[in-house]
Short mmCIF file of C-alpha atoms in Angstrom, two decimals:
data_model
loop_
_atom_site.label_atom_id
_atom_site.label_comp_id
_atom_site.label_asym_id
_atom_site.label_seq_id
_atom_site.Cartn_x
_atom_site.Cartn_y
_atom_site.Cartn_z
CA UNK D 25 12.46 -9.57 -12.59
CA UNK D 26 12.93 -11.28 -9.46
CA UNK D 27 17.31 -12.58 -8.48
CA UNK D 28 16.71 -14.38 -5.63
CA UNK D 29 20.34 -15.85 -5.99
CA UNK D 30 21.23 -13.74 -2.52
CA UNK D 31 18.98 -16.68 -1.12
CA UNK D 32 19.60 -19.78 -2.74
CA UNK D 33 23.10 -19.69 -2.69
CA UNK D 34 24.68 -19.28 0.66
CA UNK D 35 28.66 -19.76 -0.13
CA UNK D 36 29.78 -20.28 3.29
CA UNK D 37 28.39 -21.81 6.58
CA UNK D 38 28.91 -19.23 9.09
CA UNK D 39 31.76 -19.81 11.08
CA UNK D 40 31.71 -21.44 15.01
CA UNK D 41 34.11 -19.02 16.90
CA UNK D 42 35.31 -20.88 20.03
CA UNK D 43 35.84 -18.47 23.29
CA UNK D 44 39.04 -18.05 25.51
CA UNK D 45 37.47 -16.65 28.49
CA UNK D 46 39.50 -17.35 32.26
CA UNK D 47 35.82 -17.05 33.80
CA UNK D 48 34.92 -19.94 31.15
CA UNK D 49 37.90 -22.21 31.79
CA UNK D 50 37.43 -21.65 35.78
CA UNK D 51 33.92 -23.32 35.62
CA UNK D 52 34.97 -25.76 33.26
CA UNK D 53 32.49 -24.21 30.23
CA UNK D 54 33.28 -25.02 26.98
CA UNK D 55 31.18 -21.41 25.36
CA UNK D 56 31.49 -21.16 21.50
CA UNK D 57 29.62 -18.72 18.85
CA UNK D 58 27.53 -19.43 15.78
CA UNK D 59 28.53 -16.47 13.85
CA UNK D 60 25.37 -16.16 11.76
CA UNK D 61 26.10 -12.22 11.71
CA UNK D 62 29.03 -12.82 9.21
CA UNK D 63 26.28 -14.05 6.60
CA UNK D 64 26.18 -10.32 5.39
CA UNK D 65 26.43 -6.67 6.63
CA UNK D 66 22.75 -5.82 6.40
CA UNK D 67 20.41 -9.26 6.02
CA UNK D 68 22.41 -11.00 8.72
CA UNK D 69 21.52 -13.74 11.13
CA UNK D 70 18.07 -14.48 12.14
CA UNK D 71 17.01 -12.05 9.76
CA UNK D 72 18.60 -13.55 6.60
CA UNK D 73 17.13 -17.06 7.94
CA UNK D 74 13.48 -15.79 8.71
CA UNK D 75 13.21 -14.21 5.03
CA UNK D 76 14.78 -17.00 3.36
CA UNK D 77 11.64 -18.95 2.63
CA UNK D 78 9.18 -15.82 2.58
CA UNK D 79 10.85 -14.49 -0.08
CA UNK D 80 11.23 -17.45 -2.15
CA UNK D 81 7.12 -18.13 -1.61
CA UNK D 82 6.53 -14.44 -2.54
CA UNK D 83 8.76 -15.21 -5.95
CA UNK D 84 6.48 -18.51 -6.68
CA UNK D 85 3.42 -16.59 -5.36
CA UNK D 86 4.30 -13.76 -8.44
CA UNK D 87 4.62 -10.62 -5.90
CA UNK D 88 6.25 -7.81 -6.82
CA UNK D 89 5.79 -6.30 -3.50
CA UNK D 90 6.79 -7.24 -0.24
CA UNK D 91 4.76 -5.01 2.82
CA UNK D 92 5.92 -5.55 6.62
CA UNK D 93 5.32 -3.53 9.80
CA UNK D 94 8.00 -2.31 12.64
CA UNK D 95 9.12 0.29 14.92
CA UNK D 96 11.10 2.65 13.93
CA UNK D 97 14.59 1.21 14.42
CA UNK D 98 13.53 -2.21 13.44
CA UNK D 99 16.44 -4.14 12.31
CA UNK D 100 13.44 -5.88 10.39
CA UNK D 101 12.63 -3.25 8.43
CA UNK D 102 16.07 -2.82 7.31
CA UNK D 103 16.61 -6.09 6.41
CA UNK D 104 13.43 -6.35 4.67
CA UNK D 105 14.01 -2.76 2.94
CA UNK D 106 17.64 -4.32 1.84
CA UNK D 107 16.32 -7.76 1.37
CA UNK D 108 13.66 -6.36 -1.41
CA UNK D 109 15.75 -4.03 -3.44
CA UNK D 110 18.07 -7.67 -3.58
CA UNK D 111 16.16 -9.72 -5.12
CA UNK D 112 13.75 -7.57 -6.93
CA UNK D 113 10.64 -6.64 -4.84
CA UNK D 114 9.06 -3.36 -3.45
CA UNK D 115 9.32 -2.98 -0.13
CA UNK D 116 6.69 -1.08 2.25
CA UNK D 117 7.23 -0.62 5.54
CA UNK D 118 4.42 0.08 8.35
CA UNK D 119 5.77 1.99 10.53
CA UNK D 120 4.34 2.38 14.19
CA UNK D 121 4.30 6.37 15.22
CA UNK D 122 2.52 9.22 12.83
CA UNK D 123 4.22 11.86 14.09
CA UNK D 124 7.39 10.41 12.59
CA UNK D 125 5.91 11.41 9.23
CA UNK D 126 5.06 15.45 10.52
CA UNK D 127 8.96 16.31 9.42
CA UNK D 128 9.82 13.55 7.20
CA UNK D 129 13.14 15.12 6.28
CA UNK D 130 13.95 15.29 9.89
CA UNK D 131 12.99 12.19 10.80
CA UNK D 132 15.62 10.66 8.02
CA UNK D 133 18.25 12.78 9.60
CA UNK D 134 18.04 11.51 13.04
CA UNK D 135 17.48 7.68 12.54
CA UNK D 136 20.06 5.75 10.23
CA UNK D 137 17.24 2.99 10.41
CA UNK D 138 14.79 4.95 7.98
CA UNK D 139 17.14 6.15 6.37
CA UNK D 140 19.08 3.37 5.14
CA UNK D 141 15.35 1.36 5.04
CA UNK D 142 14.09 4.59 2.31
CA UNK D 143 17.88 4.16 0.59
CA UNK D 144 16.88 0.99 -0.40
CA UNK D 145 13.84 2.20 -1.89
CA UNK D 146 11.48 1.44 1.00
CA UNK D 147 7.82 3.35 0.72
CA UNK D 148 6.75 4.18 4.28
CA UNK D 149 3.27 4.50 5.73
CA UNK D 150 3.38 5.98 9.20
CA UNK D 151 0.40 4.89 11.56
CA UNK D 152 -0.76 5.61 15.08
CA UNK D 153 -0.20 3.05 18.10
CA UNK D 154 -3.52 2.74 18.25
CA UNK D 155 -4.11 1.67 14.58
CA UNK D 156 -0.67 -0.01 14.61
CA UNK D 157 -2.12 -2.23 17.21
CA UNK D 158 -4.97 -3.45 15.10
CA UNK D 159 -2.43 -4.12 11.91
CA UNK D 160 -3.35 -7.84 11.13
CA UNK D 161 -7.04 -7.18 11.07
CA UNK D 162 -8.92 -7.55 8.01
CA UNK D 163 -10.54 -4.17 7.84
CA UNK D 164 -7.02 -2.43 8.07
CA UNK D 165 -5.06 -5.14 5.71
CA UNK D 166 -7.64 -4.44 3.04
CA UNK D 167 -7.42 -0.54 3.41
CA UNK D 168 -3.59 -1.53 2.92
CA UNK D 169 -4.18 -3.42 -0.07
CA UNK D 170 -6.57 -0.83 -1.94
CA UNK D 171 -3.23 1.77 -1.08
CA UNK D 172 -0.72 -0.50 -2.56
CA UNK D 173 -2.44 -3.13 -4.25
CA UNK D 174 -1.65 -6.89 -3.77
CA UNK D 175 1.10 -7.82 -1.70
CA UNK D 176 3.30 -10.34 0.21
CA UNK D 177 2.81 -9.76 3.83
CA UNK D 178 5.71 -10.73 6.52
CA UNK D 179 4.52 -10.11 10.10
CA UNK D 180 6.39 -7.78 11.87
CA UNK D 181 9.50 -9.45 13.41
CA UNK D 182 9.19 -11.75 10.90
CA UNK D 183 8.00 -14.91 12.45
CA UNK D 184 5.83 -17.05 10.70
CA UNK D 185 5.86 -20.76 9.75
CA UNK D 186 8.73 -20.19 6.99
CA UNK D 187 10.52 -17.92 8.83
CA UNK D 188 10.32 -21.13 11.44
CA UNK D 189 11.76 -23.44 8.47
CA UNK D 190 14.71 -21.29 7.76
CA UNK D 191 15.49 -21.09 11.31
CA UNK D 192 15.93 -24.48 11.56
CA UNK D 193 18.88 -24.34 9.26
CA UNK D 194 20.94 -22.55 11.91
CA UNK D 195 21.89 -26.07 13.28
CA UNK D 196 23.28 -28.41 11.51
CA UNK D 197 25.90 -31.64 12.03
CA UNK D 198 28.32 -29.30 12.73
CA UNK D 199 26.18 -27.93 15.66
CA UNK D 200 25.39 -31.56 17.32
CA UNK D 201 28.06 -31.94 19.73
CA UNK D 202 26.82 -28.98 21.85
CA UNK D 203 24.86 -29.76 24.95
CA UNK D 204 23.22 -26.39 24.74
CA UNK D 205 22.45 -23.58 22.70
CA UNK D 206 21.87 -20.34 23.58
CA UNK D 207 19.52 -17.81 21.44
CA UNK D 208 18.43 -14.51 22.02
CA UNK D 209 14.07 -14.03 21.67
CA UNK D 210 12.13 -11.16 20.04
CA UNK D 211 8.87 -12.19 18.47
CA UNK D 212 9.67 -16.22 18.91
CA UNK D 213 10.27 -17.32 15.32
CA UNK D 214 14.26 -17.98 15.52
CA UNK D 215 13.82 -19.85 19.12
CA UNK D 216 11.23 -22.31 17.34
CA UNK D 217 13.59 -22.93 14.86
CA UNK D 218 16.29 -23.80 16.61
CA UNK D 219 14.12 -26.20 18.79
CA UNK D 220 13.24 -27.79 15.63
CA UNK D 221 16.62 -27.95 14.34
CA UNK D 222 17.85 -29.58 17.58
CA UNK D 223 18.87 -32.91 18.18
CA UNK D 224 17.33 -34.90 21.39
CA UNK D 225 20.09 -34.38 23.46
CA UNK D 226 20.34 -30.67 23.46
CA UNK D 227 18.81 -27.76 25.64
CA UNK D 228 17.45 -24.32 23.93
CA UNK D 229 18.26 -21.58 26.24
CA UNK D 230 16.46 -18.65 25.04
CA UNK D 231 17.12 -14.89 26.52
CA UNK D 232 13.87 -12.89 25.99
CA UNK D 233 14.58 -9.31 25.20
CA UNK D 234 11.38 -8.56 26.01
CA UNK D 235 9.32 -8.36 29.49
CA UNK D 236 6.21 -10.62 30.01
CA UNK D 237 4.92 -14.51 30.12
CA UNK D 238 3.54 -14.59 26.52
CA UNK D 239 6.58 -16.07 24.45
CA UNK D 240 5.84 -19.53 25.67
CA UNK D 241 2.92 -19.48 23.69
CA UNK D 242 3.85 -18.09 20.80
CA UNK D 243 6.93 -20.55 20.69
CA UNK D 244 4.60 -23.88 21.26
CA UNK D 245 2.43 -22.61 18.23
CA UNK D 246 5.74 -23.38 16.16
CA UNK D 247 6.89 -26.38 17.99
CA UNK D 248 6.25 -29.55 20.21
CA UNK D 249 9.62 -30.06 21.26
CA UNK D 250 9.90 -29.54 24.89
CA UNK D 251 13.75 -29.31 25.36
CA UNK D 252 13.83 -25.74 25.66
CA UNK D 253 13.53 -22.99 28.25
CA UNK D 254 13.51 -19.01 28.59
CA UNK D 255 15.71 -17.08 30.64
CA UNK D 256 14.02 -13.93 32.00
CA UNK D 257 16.50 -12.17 34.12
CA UNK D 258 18.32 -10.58 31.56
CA UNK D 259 16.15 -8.21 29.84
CA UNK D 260 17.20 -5.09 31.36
CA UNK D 261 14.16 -3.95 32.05
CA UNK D 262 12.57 -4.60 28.67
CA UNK D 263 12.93 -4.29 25.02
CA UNK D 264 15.50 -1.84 23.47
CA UNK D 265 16.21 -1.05 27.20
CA UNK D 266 20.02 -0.64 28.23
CA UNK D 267 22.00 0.30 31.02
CA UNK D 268 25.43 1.78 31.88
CA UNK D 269 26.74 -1.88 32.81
CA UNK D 270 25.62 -3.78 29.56
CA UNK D 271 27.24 -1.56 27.08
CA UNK D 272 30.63 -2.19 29.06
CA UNK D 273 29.89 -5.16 28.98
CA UNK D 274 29.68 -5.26 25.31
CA UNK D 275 32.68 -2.91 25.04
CA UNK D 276 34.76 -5.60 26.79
CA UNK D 277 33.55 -8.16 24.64
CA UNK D 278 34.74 -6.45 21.60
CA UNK D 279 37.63 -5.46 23.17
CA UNK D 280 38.47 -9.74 24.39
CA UNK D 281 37.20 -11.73 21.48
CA UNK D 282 36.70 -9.04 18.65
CA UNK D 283 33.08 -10.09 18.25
CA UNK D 284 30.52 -6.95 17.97
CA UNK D 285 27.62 -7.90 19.98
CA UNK D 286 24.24 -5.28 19.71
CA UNK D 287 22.60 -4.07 22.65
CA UNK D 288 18.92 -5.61 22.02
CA UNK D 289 19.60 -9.03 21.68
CA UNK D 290 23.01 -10.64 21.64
CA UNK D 291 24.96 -8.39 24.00
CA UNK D 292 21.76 -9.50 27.13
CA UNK D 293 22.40 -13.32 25.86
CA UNK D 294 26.16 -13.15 26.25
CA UNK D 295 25.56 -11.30 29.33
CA UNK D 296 23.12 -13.29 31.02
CA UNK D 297 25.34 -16.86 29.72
CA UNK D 298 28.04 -15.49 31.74
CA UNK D 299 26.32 -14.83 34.75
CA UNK D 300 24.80 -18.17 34.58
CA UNK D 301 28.16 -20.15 33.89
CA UNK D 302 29.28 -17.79 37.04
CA UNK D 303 26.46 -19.35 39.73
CA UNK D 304 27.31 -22.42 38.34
CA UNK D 305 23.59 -23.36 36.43
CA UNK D 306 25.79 -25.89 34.45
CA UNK D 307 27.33 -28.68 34.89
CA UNK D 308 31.10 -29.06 34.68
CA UNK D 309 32.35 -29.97 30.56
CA UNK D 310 28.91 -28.69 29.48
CA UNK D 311 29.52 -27.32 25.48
CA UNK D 312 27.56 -24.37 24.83
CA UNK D 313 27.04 -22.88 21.38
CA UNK D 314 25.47 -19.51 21.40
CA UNK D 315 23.79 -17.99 18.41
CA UNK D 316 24.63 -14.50 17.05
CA UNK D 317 21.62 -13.75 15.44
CA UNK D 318 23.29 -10.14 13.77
CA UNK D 319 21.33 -6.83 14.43
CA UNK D 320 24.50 -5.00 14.37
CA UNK D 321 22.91 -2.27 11.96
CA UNK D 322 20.82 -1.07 15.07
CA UNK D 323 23.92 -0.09 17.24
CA UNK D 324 24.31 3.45 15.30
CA UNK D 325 20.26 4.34 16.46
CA UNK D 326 21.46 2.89 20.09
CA UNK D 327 24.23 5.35 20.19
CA UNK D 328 22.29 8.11 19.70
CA UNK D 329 20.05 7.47 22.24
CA UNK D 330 22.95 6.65 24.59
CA UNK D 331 24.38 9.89 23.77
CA UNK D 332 21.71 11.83 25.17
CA UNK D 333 21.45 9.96 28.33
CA UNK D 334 24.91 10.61 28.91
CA UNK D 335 26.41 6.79 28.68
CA UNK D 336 29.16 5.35 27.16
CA UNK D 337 28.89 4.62 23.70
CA UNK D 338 29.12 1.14 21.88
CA UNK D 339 32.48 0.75 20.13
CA UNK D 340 31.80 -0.50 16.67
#
């Protein structure tokens, strides 16, 4: 029996945090935060909005399973794993990396991700790169189906046209005074939605957290909309990629506006934001609304990896 009430019945709007920041005020930047993390510990932000509407299809569909792919410390996974046990579905997770599953028990002890993914009741099926890579062909989504029988699939990351829908919903009247707003990009899907959300006066900054050209495509297969544009400086070298300077960074923006930012996604945005507002790329009494699109629950695997490099640590 499927309760899908976690998704039809968001109480509260999340908040709009305005910023007191002297670098802000010296520039003459208005900088505010959609706190779409505060929508709930572990299906937060983008990720609550991109499953919003796949879940409800895979309730009118009659699913009982929900199947998605990731790496291993996929806020995705985690959400979906939580997301499932919520409202009534099995949840399998494709997980890139066989030699995760060599010490399984291991493997649980060293990455919270898993862990809390398999707490939810999460069945794993770990895969090469290689075969990871070919996941969406037919050959291999039909030797998935004769495993596990029929399923609902959500693409890894998410992003698909309903994921697109709920994005949307980020903005609202309450959003349409801002002259820009700022998102953080993985896969593509909460960028589109914003830009559809938007009203004609606004510009979509987006922050990829990834290297490479290829998100402008993926965005335009979501969208016409052309008020939008990526900002590629910030990534830090790539995906999942940090460095001594960005988790101060983040420490000091804990420490000034108690707001937890994670190191993947919303702790480059509100890094690269500043730095922009600092060489002046807006105008003076520009209104900027970023969006914190959650992925807090990945800090604890950042840490660890931190750890062994020897770095500071993100204060949660």
């Amino acid at each position: 029996m499927n309760d899908l009430g976690f998704f039809t019945s968001l109480e509260d709007e999340p908040q709009i945090q305005y910023l007191n920041d002297s670098l802000y005020e010296e520039f003459q930047a208005e900088v505010a935060i959609k706190r779409e993390d505060q929508i709930d510990t572990y299906v937060s932000g983008n990720k609550f909005r991109k499953l919003k509407y796949n879940v409800l299809e895979a309730a009118k569909q009659q699913h009982h399973t929900l199947l998605t792919f990731g790496g291993a410390y996929s806020n995705h996974i985690a959400a979906v794993a939580k997301a499932g046990s919520r409202s009534g579905f099995k949840t399998i997770g494709v997980i890139r990396g066989e030699e995760l599953a060599q010490n399984f028990r291991e493997t649980l002890q060293h990455n919270p991700t898993l862990r809390f993914a398999q707490d939810c009741g999460m069945q794993f099926k770990f895969v090469s790169r290689e075969v990871y890579r070919e996941k969406l062909q037919p050959q291999f989504l039909q030797q998935l189906k004769d495993e596990f029988g029929t399923f609902y699939l959500i693409p890894e990351g998410g992003t698909n046209t309903l994921a697109v829908q709920g994005c949307a919903e980020i903005l609202s009247e309450a959003t349409q005074d801002f002259d820009y707003i700022a998102c953080p990009v993985g896969t593509g899907g909460t960028i589109a939605g914003i830009i559809e959300g938007s009203f004609p006066h606004q510009k979509i900054l987006g922050f990829p957290a990834l290297k490479g050209d290829f998100l402008n495509a993926e965005i335009k297969k979501y969208t016409d909309k052309t008020n939008w544009e990526l900002v590629n400086a910030y990534h830090f070298g790539g995906y999942a990629k940090v460095n001594q300077e960005l988790v101060t960074f983040i420490n000091d923006f804990k420490k000034k506006h108690d707001i937890l930012l994670d190191p993947v996604y919303t702790g480059k945005m509100m890094f690269g934001l500043r730095d922009l507002i600092r060489n002046e790329f807006f105008s003076k009494n520009t209104r900027i609304l970023a969006v914190h699109t959650g992925g807090l629950q990945g800090i604890a695997g950042m840490n660890q990896k931190l750890l062994k490099k020897g770095f500071p640590l993100i204060r949660m």
